[in-house]
Amino acid sequence: MLMNYFISLSTLIDVILAIKPFHGCDYFQNVEVGKSYDIFSPEYSQNGESNREVMECRWDAMAPAGYILILECEVYLPLSDDCNEGRIEVSASGKLDLEDADRYCGTQPFQTESVGNRMVIALKRAKTYEGKFKCHVYLKPDITFPCECGHRKRNRIVGGVQTLVNEFPMVGGLTLKNLPYVFCGATIIAQSFAITAAHCLRRKNLNYMALLVGDHNYRTADETRYAALYKLSKVQIHPEYDPVENKNDMALIQTQYAMQFNEAVGAVCLPFRHVDSFEKFNNKIVEAVGWGASEFAGPPSPFLQKVKLNVISNSQCSEAYPEEISSDQLCTYSYDKDTCQSDSGGPLLYTEPSNNLLYLVGVVSYGRGCATENPGVSARVTSYMEWIQLNTPNVRYCVK
């Protein structure tokens, strides 16, 4: 079994409903970049002992999109026709029923790799035979995975300026039927998914909502030919969202049909690389983008606007919001600049110097007034990467 590395599926049964317990010995792990994980037979030890009472176990490993899994194993199992007396089964495509699995037995070490970002490994032993194995699982980039994310076109949030037309292909807006403006922002993360703030979806009827993409001035159709409205098929509010304390203010929206990606509509880069480096973004510059008001209690802007903001530490932020700020939140403050009403749910975008791509690091949540002495507070996206991937299971994200 995978000791400290893989998680027993009994702890994940509410969120991974497709997986049924594998005779009580069933494990799952999101494999992280730069780490190696050990898999070994139950009660395996250096002196060669093995627990014969546990006959079957399964390990389900998942990599971030853009990576594949490498499995290296040493096996000491009976060699027989079709490996029927004891074997390791490996589904390189990640099928839980192992219907396409390769079988391994005998004493020859082997190495194999996944064909996507998931792999399922199982031990199956005959009752009359002993045997053991030990494997290592790690990641490498999938060079066959083509992807694009985080591109911007180069050529009034408070203190902000109007963006270039279609400068931010990943930025969308939430609209309601019969409402003549964008009421909240959103950020495209995949062809059928976008991220917004949970509070934007409270008391909203799914059937009346739509996601506006590829637009600049929503009052005219003359500026861009890429503007499109997509009806929503599903919303997923974070299960621990607290509207009183403004905690976990994060939600996913899914469109009924896949969005058409083009030069004006595309996905943001999710901060996989920044999770691995434990980046807090303190003292870094981010850009907030949205159709929000240019002043407190003012009307929303018909033009998409942007503003550069400075990320401050959570300890600094707590001076303005005592006992309110958690590690899952990110604060920004710049004199006379801020997000405002209707910017909620929109992105804080960080430009990575090494590649000039835009990464989603914050989802605008709340503040006190607009451009006051109080910081703006956003949900910190790096804290929610596992939740995002868990609730978009068929999406292969671009990892850059």
mmCIF file of N, CA and C in Angstrom, residues 170-176 181-189 193-201 210-213 250-253 288-293 300-301 304-305 339-348 362-365:
data_model
loop_
_atom_site.group_PDB
_atom_site.id
_atom_site.type_symbol
_atom_site.label_atom_id
_atom_site.label_comp_id
_atom_site.label_asym_id
_atom_site.label_seq_id
_atom_site.Cartn_x
_atom_site.Cartn_y
_atom_site.Cartn_z
ATOM 1 N N MET A 170 -9.179 35.893 -22.333
ATOM 2 C CA MET A 170 -9.688 35.009 -21.285
ATOM 3 C C MET A 170 -10.770 35.649 -20.418
ATOM 4 N N VAL A 171 -11.042 36.930 -20.600
ATOM 5 C CA VAL A 171 -11.979 37.638 -19.725
ATOM 6 C C VAL A 171 -13.392 37.584 -20.295
ATOM 7 N N GLY A 172 -14.329 37.154 -19.456
ATOM 8 C CA GLY A 172 -15.739 37.128 -19.823
ATOM 9 C C GLY A 172 -16.564 37.858 -18.791
ATOM 10 N N GLY A 173 -17.839 37.996 -19.087
ATOM 11 C CA GLY A 173 -18.747 38.668 -18.163
ATOM 12 C C GLY A 173 -20.047 37.906 -18.028
ATOM 13 N N LEU A 174 -20.611 37.918 -16.829
ATOM 14 C CA LEU A 174 -21.892 37.268 -16.583
ATOM 15 C C LEU A 174 -23.021 38.256 -16.819
ATOM 16 N N THR A 175 -24.019 37.813 -17.549
ATOM 17 C CA THR A 175 -25.188 38.644 -17.828
ATOM 18 C C THR A 175 -26.446 37.884 -17.448
ATOM 19 N N LEU A 176 -27.502 38.639 -17.244
ATOM 20 C CA LEU A 176 -28.812 38.071 -16.958
ATOM 21 C C LEU A 176 -29.789 38.499 -18.037
ATOM 22 N N TYR A 181 -26.447 45.024 -18.736
ATOM 23 C CA TYR A 181 -25.032 45.207 -18.426
ATOM 24 C C TYR A 181 -24.453 43.919 -17.839
ATOM 25 N N VAL A 182 -23.144 43.880 -17.755
ATOM 26 C CA VAL A 182 -22.436 42.760 -17.128
ATOM 27 C C VAL A 182 -22.471 42.958 -15.619
ATOM 28 N N PHE A 183 -22.985 41.983 -14.878
ATOM 29 C CA PHE A 183 -23.109 42.158 -13.427
ATOM 30 C C PHE A 183 -21.935 41.568 -12.654
ATOM 31 N N CYS A 184 -21.166 40.677 -13.278
ATOM 32 C CA CYS A 184 -19.980 40.108 -12.634
ATOM 33 C C CYS A 184 -19.000 39.656 -13.707
ATOM 34 N N GLY A 185 -17.735 39.581 -13.329
ATOM 35 C CA GLY A 185 -16.719 39.100 -14.251
ATOM 36 C C GLY A 185 -16.535 37.597 -14.155
ATOM 37 N N ALA A 186 -15.787 37.047 -15.093
ATOM 38 C CA ALA A 186 -15.453 35.626 -15.113
ATOM 39 C C ALA A 186 -14.184 35.458 -15.939
ATOM 40 N N THR A 187 -13.523 34.322 -15.771
ATOM 41 C CA THR A 187 -12.284 34.053 -16.498
ATOM 42 C C THR A 187 -12.357 32.673 -17.127
ATOM 43 N N ILE A 188 -12.110 32.590 -18.416
ATOM 44 C CA ILE A 188 -12.167 31.325 -19.142
ATOM 45 C C ILE A 188 -10.946 30.478 -18.779
ATOM 46 N N ILE A 189 -11.186 29.229 -18.365
ATOM 47 C CA ILE A 189 -10.085 28.317 -18.044
ATOM 48 C C ILE A 189 -10.029 27.124 -18.990
ATOM 49 N N PHE A 193 -15.504 25.873 -19.562
ATOM 50 C CA PHE A 193 -15.494 26.265 -18.157
ATOM 51 C C PHE A 193 -14.899 27.652 -17.951
ATOM 52 N N ALA A 194 -15.460 28.342 -16.961
ATOM 53 C CA ALA A 194 -14.915 29.620 -16.512
ATOM 54 C C ALA A 194 -15.021 29.677 -14.997
ATOM 55 N N ILE A 195 -14.220 30.553 -14.400
ATOM 56 C CA ILE A 195 -14.217 30.749 -12.950
ATOM 57 C C ILE A 195 -14.795 32.114 -12.638
ATOM 58 N N THR A 196 -15.579 32.180 -11.576
ATOM 59 C CA THR A 196 -16.103 33.447 -11.085
ATOM 60 C C THR A 196 -16.184 33.374 -9.569
ATOM 61 N N ALA A 197 -16.763 34.397 -8.955
ATOM 62 C CA ALA A 197 -16.927 34.407 -7.499
ATOM 63 C C ALA A 197 -18.252 33.754 -7.123
ATOM 64 N N ALA A 198 -18.255 33.037 -6.015
ATOM 65 C CA ALA A 198 -19.472 32.360 -5.569
ATOM 66 C C ALA A 198 -20.598 33.352 -5.304
ATOM 67 N N HIS A 199 -20.264 34.521 -4.741
ATOM 68 C CA HIS A 199 -21.333 35.460 -4.391
ATOM 69 C C HIS A 199 -22.042 36.009 -5.627
ATOM 70 N N CYS A 200 -21.387 35.920 -6.792
ATOM 71 C CA CYS A 200 -22.035 36.369 -8.030
ATOM 72 C C CYS A 200 -23.218 35.480 -8.415
ATOM 73 N N LEU A 201 -23.219 34.242 -7.941
ATOM 74 C CA LEU A 201 -24.229 33.275 -8.363
ATOM 75 C C LEU A 201 -25.347 33.091 -7.354
ATOM 76 N N ALA A 210 -26.011 33.946 -18.708
ATOM 77 C CA ALA A 210 -25.177 33.632 -19.871
ATOM 78 C C ALA A 210 -23.787 34.207 -19.653
ATOM 79 N N LEU A 211 -22.818 33.648 -20.357
ATOM 80 C CA LEU A 211 -21.437 34.125 -20.301
ATOM 81 C C LEU A 211 -21.124 34.874 -21.589
ATOM 82 N N LEU A 212 -20.754 36.138 -21.448
ATOM 83 C CA LEU A 212 -20.363 36.973 -22.583
ATOM 84 C C LEU A 212 -18.852 36.873 -22.772
ATOM 85 N N VAL A 213 -18.415 36.533 -23.972
ATOM 86 C CA VAL A 213 -16.980 36.418 -24.253
ATOM 87 C C VAL A 213 -16.642 37.180 -25.533
ATOM 88 N N MET A 250 -15.538 31.285 -4.418
ATOM 89 C CA MET A 250 -15.049 30.712 -5.674
ATOM 90 C C MET A 250 -16.137 29.837 -6.281
ATOM 91 N N ALA A 251 -16.293 29.901 -7.604
ATOM 92 C CA ALA A 251 -17.295 29.079 -8.280
ATOM 93 C C ALA A 251 -16.845 28.778 -9.702
ATOM 94 N N LEU A 252 -17.314 27.652 -10.215
ATOM 95 C CA LEU A 252 -17.091 27.258 -11.602
ATOM 96 C C LEU A 252 -18.397 27.355 -12.361
ATOM 97 N N ILE A 253 -18.333 27.807 -13.600
ATOM 98 C CA ILE A 253 -19.505 27.803 -14.467
ATOM 99 C C ILE A 253 -19.172 27.005 -15.716
ATOM 100 N N ALA A 288 -6.139 43.800 -12.753
ATOM 101 C CA ALA A 288 -7.556 43.488 -12.634
ATOM 102 C C ALA A 288 -8.240 43.974 -13.906
ATOM 103 N N VAL A 289 -9.148 43.159 -14.424
ATOM 104 C CA VAL A 289 -9.812 43.474 -15.688
ATOM 105 C C VAL A 289 -11.306 43.257 -15.519
ATOM 106 N N GLY A 290 -12.116 44.230 -15.955
ATOM 107 C CA GLY A 290 -13.553 44.058 -15.828
ATOM 108 C C GLY A 290 -14.355 45.226 -16.364
ATOM 109 N N TRP A 291 -15.668 45.032 -16.332
ATOM 110 C CA TRP A 291 -16.612 46.058 -16.770
ATOM 111 C C TRP A 291 -17.219 46.787 -15.576
ATOM 112 N N GLY A 292 -16.511 46.820 -14.463
ATOM 113 C CA GLY A 292 -17.060 47.385 -13.237
ATOM 114 C C GLY A 292 -17.170 48.894 -13.259
ATOM 115 N N ALA A 293 -17.781 49.418 -12.189
ATOM 116 C CA ALA A 293 -18.003 50.861 -12.060
ATOM 117 C C ALA A 293 -16.682 51.610 -11.953
ATOM 118 N N PRO A 300 -21.959 50.623 -14.115
ATOM 119 C CA PRO A 300 -20.907 49.801 -14.711
ATOM 120 C C PRO A 300 -20.388 50.435 -15.997
ATOM 121 N N SER A 301 -19.143 50.168 -16.306
ATOM 122 C CA SER A 301 -18.564 50.665 -17.546
ATOM 123 C C SER A 301 -18.985 49.775 -18.705
ATOM 124 N N LEU A 304 -14.562 47.319 -21.457
ATOM 125 C CA LEU A 304 -13.681 46.517 -20.614
ATOM 126 C C LEU A 304 -12.486 47.373 -20.206
ATOM 127 N N GLN A 305 -12.184 47.378 -18.907
ATOM 128 C CA GLN A 305 -11.108 48.208 -18.382
ATOM 129 C C GLN A 305 -10.095 47.358 -17.623
ATOM 130 N N THR A 339 -10.528 47.685 -7.777
ATOM 131 C CA THR A 339 -11.694 47.124 -8.437
ATOM 132 C C THR A 339 -12.927 47.743 -7.803
ATOM 133 N N CYS A 340 -14.085 47.549 -8.432
ATOM 134 C CA CYS A 340 -15.298 48.168 -7.902
ATOM 135 C C CYS A 340 -16.491 47.277 -8.232
ATOM 136 N N GLN A 341 -17.711 47.776 -7.966
ATOM 137 C CA GLN A 341 -18.902 46.979 -8.218
ATOM 138 C C GLN A 341 -18.920 46.465 -9.655
ATOM 139 N N SER A 342 -19.383 45.258 -9.812
ATOM 140 C CA SER A 342 -19.472 44.530 -11.086
ATOM 141 C C SER A 342 -18.132 43.974 -11.564
ATOM 142 N N ASP A 343 -17.032 44.309 -10.867
ATOM 143 C CA ASP A 343 -15.754 43.646 -11.149
ATOM 144 C C ASP A 343 -15.650 42.320 -10.412
ATOM 145 N N SER A 344 -16.536 42.093 -9.442
ATOM 146 C CA SER A 344 -16.512 40.852 -8.673
ATOM 147 C C SER A 344 -16.524 39.644 -9.603
ATOM 148 N N GLY A 345 -15.782 38.631 -9.223
ATOM 149 C CA GLY A 345 -15.715 37.420 -10.027
ATOM 150 C C GLY A 345 -14.709 37.481 -11.147
ATOM 151 N N GLY A 346 -14.238 38.690 -11.447
ATOM 152 C CA GLY A 346 -13.255 38.858 -12.510
ATOM 153 C C GLY A 346 -11.860 38.497 -12.053
ATOM 154 N N PRO A 347 -10.892 38.559 -12.961
ATOM 155 C CA PRO A 347 -9.554 38.050 -12.663
ATOM 156 C C PRO A 347 -8.586 39.075 -12.101
ATOM 157 N N LEU A 348 -7.637 38.562 -11.324
ATOM 158 C CA LEU A 348 -6.360 39.222 -11.101
ATOM 159 C C LEU A 348 -5.352 38.430 -11.921
ATOM 160 N N GLY A 362 -5.941 35.421 -8.847
ATOM 161 C CA GLY A 362 -6.969 35.858 -7.912
ATOM 162 C C GLY A 362 -8.311 36.002 -8.596
ATOM 163 N N VAL A 363 -9.379 35.788 -7.820
ATOM 164 C CA VAL A 363 -10.752 36.029 -8.272
ATOM 165 C C VAL A 363 -11.328 37.102 -7.363
ATOM 166 N N VAL A 364 -11.676 38.244 -7.933
ATOM 167 C CA VAL A 364 -12.086 39.407 -7.150
ATOM 168 C C VAL A 364 -13.281 39.066 -6.267
ATOM 169 N N SER A 365 -13.157 39.375 -4.975
ATOM 170 C CA SER A 365 -14.180 38.999 -4.006
ATOM 171 C C SER A 365 -14.876 40.200 -3.372
#
